[in-house]
Amino acid sequence: MDTRRGALAVPKVRRVGFFTPTEPPPESSQRPNRSQSGPVEATTSSSPLSDSPSGNLISPVLIPPSRHHSDNLTSHAAAPVPVPGPAAFRRYLAHDRSLHIGSYNAPDSLLGTSPPSSNGEFSEDSVSLFGFQRSDSTKLSASFPNGGFDLTLAVRAPQEPETKIATASASEGKKKIAEVSGKSESVTTKPQKEKEPKSLKDKTTKAERRAIQEAQRAAKGEGKRHADESGKANPGMAAKKPQPKKERPPVTSSVSEKTAVAVEKEKRMDVPQTQMQYDDKSRVDKAKRRAVVEQTEIKNKVELFLHLPQYERGNQLPNLSSSFFTLDTIHHAVYKVGLQHLAGDISGDNARCIAMLQAFQEAIKDYTTPPMKDLTMDLTTKINGYVSFLIECRPLSMSMGNAIRFLKNQIRKLPVNLSEPEAKASLCSDIGRFIDEKIILADKVIVQHAVTKIRDGEVLLTYGFSCVVEMILLYAHEIGKKFRIVIVDARPNLEGQKLLRRLVTRGLDCTYTHINAISYIMREATRVFLGASSIFSNGTLYSKVGTACVAMVANAFSVPVIVCCEAYKFHERVLLDSICSNELGDPDAVANIPSFITKAKQSKMMDNNKNLQFLNLMYDSTPSEYISMIVSDYGMIPPTSIPVIVREYRRENLLL
Amino acid sequence: MWRRSPSFILDRTSSSPPMAADTTRTPIQNPDSISAYYQTRAAHHGVITSEWLSQAQAAVGGVVSGDEHPVSSLNELGNEKSFNVIEEFNSWRKQPDLAEAVAAIRALAAVIRASEATTMMELEIELKKASDTLKSWDKTSISLTAGCDLFIRYVTRTSALEYEDFNSAKSRLLERAEKFGEISCKARRIIAMLSQDFIFDGCTILVHGLSRVVLEILKTAAQNNKLFRVLCTEGRPDGTGVLLSSELSKLDIPVKLLLDSAVAYSMDEVDMVFVGADGVVESGGIINMMGTYQIALVAHSMNKPVYVAAESYKFARLYPLDQKDMAPALRPIEFGLKIPTKVEVERSARDYTPPQYLTLLFTDLGVLSPSVVSDELIQLYL
């Protein structure tokens, strides 16, 4: 087992993102669950909560934890709904996409399962967009043969709340599996062992890969036979484990029970996905072939960021808008939002998320289930298609990822006996509720909390543009607090100017400066308010590039740094640096300075220089020690409490 | 009740102290400028400055005092009821061994007892009112606020549906309030037992402030025949260190009294710092008697561990960002010499120590790192 894990440590493909080698285990640990539990039980039951550590942590006073901040919410519910303006955080990186991709290729990349036969379209779809991940995941799944999960189970479980469900039943499930896997292993170990040394190498030749595939296919066939023998309880399970990756749409498996499929699907969605690595040529090519949006890569790429998508922007917009009326796979509302993302008309995490959800709402309204198809299945496939289109337009943000995860959960949880119009209405109202409660009301709660930290005579420093921070400042001004604002801005987006304009027109006292002057201006500040794109469970703040700099300087001057972030943006992942997960903006934006008279000439000269690369990073990560406080809709909490919120409420967020 | 508390560490169940209701009550209006919390503490310490006495007397004047038992006096209506909550609270507070939070909960229990509400909702509203008056009466006391919040939290989460009728629910609440006194005592024992592993033979402990929990810890250590030395800061202006050192010398613990300003001077011979807490805030930091912050800073810079002993009912949903970010608790300070009127005097009684300077918190929930405090609070209040 150890040697097999060793193979993971040196994967064939350079893994930069959240490509943790421990990722397969949770999947495999869930496998037993799939065969055992009914579809609904796994997600919705509250039992996982009581099993989780939190259950035992009940307070000294024995008070059962109440639910959300609903008191606060209801008190503000009547207030008018502000439309959050575009926020400072524009683009998100590929790692979020994993969430959505997750539902696409989870079976392929992590389990090596063939998609269930009952929805051929689904599998087709997943292949079409992200089939490229397969070859890689072969290695992953291969290096974790049948029994592998119990070794890594413990490691992974605490990080991934969803897997908790599985762990409970895993122990029982393990026994069953053991029988099955015991048999299949005897057959499959050989090909796997054969393969391991290869996965250690950096490259395998095509011939070698072919050989491996053949071996695996053979092994799979064997495994299937064994599985059939060992009982119907878990058909196809044994078959899946040793299953190799195939470069073409996988053979449909024999699983036809709908319940089993539903549970499995659920699992897939819950597991954090591996991120596409854009420095893997073959996969990128495959992805391109399937893409709706034609993208051209930029010429001089920065070596360190090759794993991120680096496409030229702007040139594909005309093509896309012309095909607006011809494209029938994508709903027009979604298409519109996609184009808006692409063109940068909508920026800011909340705005993008709301726009996307509203587009989905419209798409669901216009949706009709095709004959002979199931609404749950077909709609999920549709949504997956929309999401992948949106990703092509611009990588999703973490918050959008969470929202999509929520939507898919809602679809999955629809009662079977619901009629189509009812189901659609319920989904639409769910989406509306998400927007209201998780974004708009959350912002109001945040404003209420944050305003208590503004005293008269203070100098508040903010960076870039965050709609929550703007709301806080305006509200504090409204209730008559006397304070001054320092707006720190940075090229190339200069979003702070927008904030400056809005605040000045409302009569607030502002100072505007660029980030170059941060160490000078920080002397004056008494509080720093920052927005967030996401906060990870190690407390790392992921936000507009430059935020880390501001936070660090503030820390050096012992100015408290207050981060305002809605709880739906929290993510259970851990982020350590800004490299593995980021988004690259238009490099020309860095190169071109508006005031340059000879701009065209300059950039031409620069473009032709092979030794010159432009890097326009969109985000950076701020370690938690530079953050004094996080204001979220759960109140004011220290950054060390993010995992608690994620652990305690993630499930409920899904339930909502 | 304390499901998660490591009370197993107690070898014997400690009996709750006799809770004879204090009939001689002195209902004082809270003087604006002076923190009632620190007044009571000073009264408990028996160190009463002349200035404080005169102020207290001025405050007492004009308020009618009665001989009624506080509980029976609550059978009144309207505005007087809220007034009585405070009286009740004050009467409980007079007992030196009773923690502030427990006194608050007892006062609220008296409200329940006296309540004529017939539904859970009514009772809830009544309690909420009472706790609001209590809280607004003394905004400086963190454990009062925390205790009220805690109890209200419990009431709102106790659905009357769990019980067959309203009266059983009511008696359940009362029973629970009674238990709080016990808990308060038991918590101290638990903390004392938990902390024993940290006190080793031959160590030198620096203590700041007069904390009942810290005293209990040192007592238990002495009873366990541990050999250790205690350095007490003087604790101006209350002279808490003087009191503590006399208590410790009764127990035959070698003790040395320091000037508050001599902390850095003697820090290199110190092995650990023990402090109590007025309140533990959400960030995991503590609010405690003035001087704690600077001791923690000195200890941190010299790599000495700082241990905080605090019962879990002192956990408060507060999040101060800096020293000025809390309601100031003022107290009179005697300088001995005459001070010109032009000279301003910093009269704040407490400071905030950020979590990064604390090593561990000993609570009845176990030995926690500062970041766990917020987890506990989230589970409690959200």
Tab-separated table of N, CA and C in Angstrom, chain B residues 211-313:
chain	number	residue	atom	x	y	z
B	211	SER	N	-7.727	36.122	41.423
B	211	SER	CA	-8.760	35.328	40.759
B	211	SER	C	-9.076	34.130	41.641
B	212	ARG	N	-10.369	33.884	41.812
B	212	ARG	CA	-10.758	32.760	42.660
B	212	ARG	C	-10.304	31.442	42.056
B	213	VAL	N	-10.313	31.391	40.725
B	213	VAL	CA	-9.907	30.147	40.072
B	213	VAL	C	-8.420	29.914	40.248
B	214	VAL	N	-7.644	30.967	40.050
B	214	VAL	CA	-6.198	30.810	40.180
B	214	VAL	C	-5.848	30.415	41.610
B	215	LEU	N	-6.539	31.019	42.554
B	215	LEU	CA	-6.289	30.669	43.956
B	215	LEU	C	-6.588	29.187	44.183
B	216	GLU	N	-7.683	28.740	43.599
B	216	GLU	CA	-8.066	27.330	43.722
B	216	GLU	C	-6.990	26.427	43.122
B	217	ILE	N	-6.457	26.859	41.982
B	217	ILE	CA	-5.414	26.066	41.317
B	217	ILE	C	-4.201	25.938	42.233
B	218	LEU	N	-3.780	27.071	42.787
B	218	LEU	CA	-2.583	27.060	43.620
B	218	LEU	C	-2.823	26.255	44.898
B	219	LYS	N	-4.030	26.371	45.421
B	219	LYS	CA	-4.383	25.609	46.625
B	219	LYS	C	-4.280	24.127	46.344
B	220	THR	N	-4.884	23.727	45.226
B	220	THR	CA	-4.876	22.305	44.882
B	220	THR	C	-3.449	21.815	44.682
B	221	ALA	N	-2.640	22.636	44.032
B	221	ALA	CA	-1.254	22.243	43.804
B	221	ALA	C	-0.533	22.065	45.137
B	222	ALA	N	-0.802	22.952	46.073
B	222	ALA	CA	-0.161	22.842	47.374
B	222	ALA	C	-0.636	21.580	48.091
B	223	GLN	N	-1.930	21.296	47.948
B	223	GLN	CA	-2.459	20.089	48.584
B	223	GLN	C	-1.842	18.830	47.982
B	224	ASN	N	-1.507	18.928	46.699
B	224	ASN	CA	-0.885	17.776	46.034
B	224	ASN	C	0.615	17.700	46.305
B	225	ASN	N	1.071	18.482	47.243
B	225	ASN	CA	2.485	18.498	47.632
B	225	ASN	C	3.421	18.877	46.502
B	226	LYS	N	2.959	19.756	45.642
B	226	LYS	CA	3.866	20.253	44.613
B	226	LYS	C	4.734	21.334	45.241
B	227	LEU	N	5.959	21.377	44.800
B	227	LEU	CA	6.878	22.391	45.319
B	227	LEU	C	6.993	23.492	44.286
B	228	PHE	N	6.489	24.620	44.601
B	228	PHE	CA	6.566	25.724	43.647
B	228	PHE	C	6.590	27.039	44.411
B	229	ARG	N	6.918	28.082	43.693
B	229	ARG	CA	7.074	29.395	44.261
B	229	ARG	C	6.141	30.328	43.506
B	230	VAL	N	5.593	31.269	44.180
B	230	VAL	CA	4.665	32.180	43.514
B	230	VAL	C	5.184	33.604	43.627
B	231	LEU	N	5.165	34.298	42.524
B	231	LEU	CA	5.433	35.732	42.543
B	231	LEU	C	4.099	36.439	42.340
B	232	CYS	N	3.769	37.339	43.230
B	232	CYS	CA	2.511	38.070	43.133
B	232	CYS	C	2.797	39.509	42.761
B	233	THR	N	2.076	39.995	41.767
B	233	THR	CA	2.190	41.434	41.516
B	233	THR	C	1.348	42.164	42.552
B	234	GLU	N	1.709	43.383	42.770
B	234	GLU	CA	1.031	44.134	43.818
B	234	GLU	C	-0.445	44.358	43.466
B	235	GLY	N	-0.712	44.639	42.184
B	235	GLY	CA	-2.094	44.813	41.741
B	235	GLY	C	-2.695	46.113	42.215
B	236	ARG	N	-2.023	47.196	41.950
B	236	ARG	CA	-2.567	48.512	42.279
B	236	ARG	C	-3.817	48.763	41.436
B	237	PRO	N	-4.778	49.469	41.855
B	237	PRO	CA	-4.899	50.091	43.160
B	237	PRO	C	-5.676	49.234	44.175
B	238	ASP	N	-6.119	48.046	43.741
B	238	ASP	CA	-6.925	47.246	44.651
B	238	ASP	C	-6.087	46.488	45.668
B	239	GLY	N	-4.782	46.369	45.360
B	239	GLY	CA	-3.946	45.593	46.271
B	239	GLY	C	-4.298	44.123	46.233
B	240	THR	N	-4.702	43.650	45.071
B	240	THR	CA	-5.113	42.253	44.985
B	240	THR	C	-3.961	41.308	45.298
B	241	GLY	N	-2.759	41.728	44.880
B	241	GLY	CA	-1.611	40.870	45.107
B	241	GLY	C	-1.324	40.690	46.586
B	242	VAL	N	-1.537	41.745	47.340
B	242	VAL	CA	-1.297	41.674	48.781
B	242	VAL	C	-2.229	40.641	49.400
B	243	LEU	N	-3.479	40.710	48.972
B	243	LEU	CA	-4.456	39.753	49.494
B	243	LEU	C	-4.097	38.328	49.128
B	244	LEU	N	-3.762	38.161	47.851
B	244	LEU	CA	-3.448	36.817	47.370
B	244	LEU	C	-2.236	36.270	48.097
B	245	SER	N	-1.228	37.118	48.278
B	245	SER	CA	-0.014	36.619	48.915
B	245	SER	C	-0.285	36.223	50.366
B	246	SER	N	-1.192	36.956	51.021
B	246	SER	CA	-1.475	36.567	52.395
B	246	SER	C	-2.240	35.244	52.430
B	247	GLU	N	-3.125	35.073	51.439
B	247	GLU	CA	-3.843	33.796	51.345
B	247	GLU	C	-2.859	32.649	51.142
B	248	LEU	N	-1.897	32.887	50.232
B	248	LEU	CA	-0.954	31.828	49.883
B	248	LEU	C	-0.017	31.516	51.033
B	249	SER	N	0.356	32.546	51.759
B	249	SER	CA	1.291	32.292	52.863
B	249	SER	C	0.608	31.466	53.946
B	250	LYS	N	-0.721	31.595	54.029
B	250	LYS	CA	-1.453	30.744	54.969
B	250	LYS	C	-1.316	29.279	54.581
B	251	LEU	N	-1.157	29.047	53.282
B	251	LEU	CA	-1.043	27.673	52.791
B	251	LEU	C	0.409	27.201	52.748
B	252	ASP	N	1.291	28.010	53.281
B	252	ASP	CA	2.719	27.688	53.309
B	252	ASP	C	3.332	27.593	51.926
B	253	ILE	N	2.825	28.393	51.015
B	253	ILE	CA	3.440	28.451	49.692
B	253	ILE	C	4.423	29.614	49.709
B	254	PRO	N	5.667	29.387	49.299
B	254	PRO	CA	6.611	30.502	49.256
B	254	PRO	C	6.125	31.565	48.274
B	255	VAL	N	5.982	32.749	48.732
B	255	VAL	CA	5.412	33.785	47.878
B	255	VAL	C	6.218	35.065	48.003
B	256	LYS	N	6.306	35.771	46.888
B	256	LYS	CA	7.083	36.999	46.853
B	256	LYS	C	6.208	38.068	46.209
B	257	LEU	N	6.200	39.221	46.789
B	257	LEU	CA	5.364	40.296	46.272
B	257	LEU	C	6.210	41.212	45.387
B	258	LEU	N	5.673	41.569	44.262
B	258	LEU	CA	6.410	42.431	43.324
B	258	LEU	C	5.647	43.723	43.117
B	259	LEU	N	6.363	44.728	42.743
B	259	LEU	CA	5.693	45.921	42.228
B	259	LEU	C	5.155	45.578	40.842
B	260	ASP	N	4.085	46.213	40.455
B	260	ASP	CA	3.546	45.952	39.124
B	260	ASP	C	4.571	46.257	38.039
B	261	SER	N	5.430	47.205	38.346
B	261	SER	CA	6.422	47.605	37.346
B	261	SER	C	7.642	46.696	37.347
B	262	ALA	N	7.681	45.726	38.253
B	262	ALA	CA	8.859	44.860	38.332
B	262	ALA	C	8.666	43.551	37.582
B	263	VAL	N	7.633	43.506	36.760
B	263	VAL	CA	7.322	42.253	36.081
B	263	VAL	C	8.446	41.844	35.131
B	264	ALA	N	8.875	42.777	34.309
B	264	ALA	CA	9.915	42.451	33.336
B	264	ALA	C	11.213	42.097	34.052
B	265	TYR	N	11.456	42.780	35.159
B	265	TYR	CA	12.681	42.539	35.922
B	265	TYR	C	12.737	41.089	36.405
B	266	SER	N	11.605	40.582	36.862
B	266	SER	CA	11.635	39.232	37.434
B	266	SER	C	11.189	38.159	36.456
B	267	MET	N	10.914	38.551	35.244
B	267	MET	CA	10.354	37.564	34.323
B	267	MET	C	11.317	36.418	34.026
B	268	ASP	N	12.616	36.669	34.048
B	268	ASP	CA	13.513	35.581	33.658
B	268	ASP	C	13.543	34.449	34.669
B	269	GLU	N	13.110	34.705	35.909
B	269	GLU	CA	13.053	33.591	36.847
B	269	GLU	C	11.675	32.930	36.879
B	270	VAL	N	10.782	33.454	36.074
B	270	VAL	CA	9.420	32.913	36.058
B	270	VAL	C	9.326	31.774	35.053
B	271	ASP	N	8.602	30.710	35.417
B	271	ASP	CA	8.408	29.607	34.482
B	271	ASP	C	7.076	29.697	33.759
B	272	MET	N	6.089	30.252	34.420
B	272	MET	CA	4.792	30.387	33.763
B	272	MET	C	4.005	31.510	34.432
B	273	VAL	N	3.080	32.035	33.670
B	273	VAL	CA	2.248	33.106	34.196
B	273	VAL	C	0.818	32.577	34.297
B	274	PHE	N	0.195	32.788	35.435
B	274	PHE	CA	-1.207	32.411	35.609
B	274	PHE	C	-2.037	33.666	35.818
B	275	VAL	N	-3.084	33.808	35.034
B	275	VAL	CA	-4.013	34.910	35.274
B	275	VAL	C	-5.434	34.379	35.210
B	276	GLY	N	-6.316	35.099	35.841
B	276	GLY	CA	-7.737	34.789	35.689
B	276	GLY	C	-8.273	35.604	34.541
B	277	ALA	N	-9.581	35.715	34.428
B	277	ALA	CA	-10.164	36.540	33.371
B	277	ALA	C	-11.517	37.061	33.822
B	278	ASP	N	-11.777	38.313	33.482
B	278	ASP	CA	-13.129	38.846	33.687
B	278	ASP	C	-14.049	38.322	32.596
B	279	GLY	N	-13.470	38.215	31.421
B	279	GLY	CA	-14.254	37.706	30.306
B	279	GLY	C	-13.314	37.143	29.262
B	280	VAL	N	-13.779	36.127	28.580
B	280	VAL	CA	-13.026	35.569	27.469
B	280	VAL	C	-13.809	35.932	26.220
B	281	VAL	N	-13.158	36.588	25.285
B	281	VAL	CA	-13.891	37.098	24.130
B	281	VAL	C	-13.733	36.167	22.937
B	282	GLU	N	-14.464	36.493	21.902
B	282	GLU	CA	-14.602	35.567	20.790
B	282	GLU	C	-13.294	35.263	20.072
B	283	SER	N	-12.405	36.223	20.055
B	283	SER	CA	-11.141	35.984	19.369
B	283	SER	C	-10.271	35.014	20.153
B	284	GLY	N	-10.642	34.729	21.393
B	284	GLY	CA	-9.820	33.875	22.234
B	284	GLY	C	-8.969	34.689	23.184
B	285	GLY	N	-8.993	35.988	23.040
B	285	GLY	CA	-8.288	36.857	23.959
B	285	GLY	C	-9.077	37.004	25.255
B	286	ILE	N	-8.471	37.663	26.223
B	286	ILE	CA	-9.185	37.832	27.484
B	286	ILE	C	-9.247	39.302	27.867
B	287	ILE	N	-10.268	39.611	28.622
B	287	ILE	CA	-10.352	40.916	29.244
B	287	ILE	C	-10.122	40.675	30.723
B	288	ASN	N	-9.158	41.360	31.269
B	288	ASN	CA	-8.812	41.098	32.663
B	288	ASN	C	-8.299	42.381	33.295
B	289	MET	N	-8.012	42.264	34.557
B	289	MET	CA	-7.548	43.403	35.327
B	289	MET	C	-6.365	44.103	34.639
B	290	MET	N	-6.381	45.406	34.759
B	290	MET	CA	-5.335	46.223	34.148
B	290	MET	C	-3.945	45.665	34.475
B	291	GLY	N	-3.123	45.555	33.470
B	291	GLY	CA	-1.774	45.051	33.681
B	291	GLY	C	-1.567	43.663	33.101
B	292	THR	N	-2.654	42.986	32.827
B	292	THR	CA	-2.522	41.636	32.269
B	292	THR	C	-1.862	41.672	30.891
B	293	TYR	N	-2.268	42.655	30.106
B	293	TYR	CA	-1.749	42.755	28.749
B	293	TYR	C	-0.232	42.933	28.769
B	294	GLN	N	0.229	43.818	29.625
B	294	GLN	CA	1.675	44.049	29.576
B	294	GLN	C	2.448	42.857	30.121
B	295	ILE	N	1.871	42.163	31.075
B	295	ILE	CA	2.532	40.955	31.570
B	295	ILE	C	2.590	39.912	30.466
B	296	ALA	N	1.480	39.782	29.729
B	296	ALA	CA	1.445	38.813	28.637
B	296	ALA	C	2.468	39.173	27.566
B	297	LEU	N	2.600	40.476	27.311
B	297	LEU	CA	3.578	40.913	26.309
B	297	LEU	C	4.996	40.575	26.747
B	298	VAL	N	5.289	40.860	27.983
B	298	VAL	CA	6.630	40.577	28.496
B	298	VAL	C	6.893	39.078	28.468
B	299	ALA	N	5.907	38.307	28.920
B	299	ALA	CA	6.065	36.855	28.946
B	299	ALA	C	6.250	36.309	27.531
B	300	HIS	N	5.487	36.853	26.609
B	300	HIS	CA	5.573	36.388	25.225
B	300	HIS	C	6.954	36.672	24.660
B	301	SER	N	7.455	37.849	24.950
B	301	SER	CA	8.765	38.197	24.385
B	301	SER	C	9.879	37.404	25.051
B	302	MET	N	9.624	36.894	26.228
B	302	MET	CA	10.641	36.068	26.881
B	302	MET	C	10.298	34.587	26.773
B	303	ASN	N	9.344	34.268	25.925
B	303	ASN	CA	8.952	32.880	25.665
B	303	ASN	C	8.503	32.122	26.903
B	304	LYS	N	7.773	32.774	27.757
B	304	LYS	CA	7.202	32.089	28.913
B	304	LYS	C	5.718	31.853	28.619
B	305	PRO	N	5.218	30.704	29.006
B	305	PRO	CA	3.800	30.443	28.740
B	305	PRO	C	2.874	31.282	29.629
B	306	VAL	N	1.775	31.713	29.040
B	306	VAL	CA	0.769	32.455	29.790
B	306	VAL	C	-0.491	31.592	29.840
B	307	TYR	N	-0.886	31.213	31.030
B	307	TYR	CA	-2.071	30.377	31.179
B	307	TYR	C	-3.202	31.192	31.778
B	308	VAL	N	-4.368	30.999	31.229
B	308	VAL	CA	-5.538	31.719	31.717
B	308	VAL	C	-6.496	30.715	32.337
B	309	ALA	N	-6.960	31.003	33.521
B	309	ALA	CA	-7.954	30.141	34.149
B	309	ALA	C	-9.283	30.872	34.133
B	310	ALA	N	-10.284	30.300	33.490
B	310	ALA	CA	-11.576	30.967	33.401
B	310	ALA	C	-12.681	29.937	33.227
B	311	GLU	N	-13.783	30.153	33.914
B	311	GLU	CA	-14.925	29.255	33.746
B	311	GLU	C	-15.586	29.556	32.402
B	312	SER	N	-16.285	28.577	31.883
B	312	SER	CA	-16.818	28.748	30.526
B	312	SER	C	-17.953	29.761	30.495
B	313	TYR	N	-18.586	30.066	31.627
B	313	TYR	CA	-19.646	31.065	31.551
B	313	TYR	C	-19.088	32.480	31.422
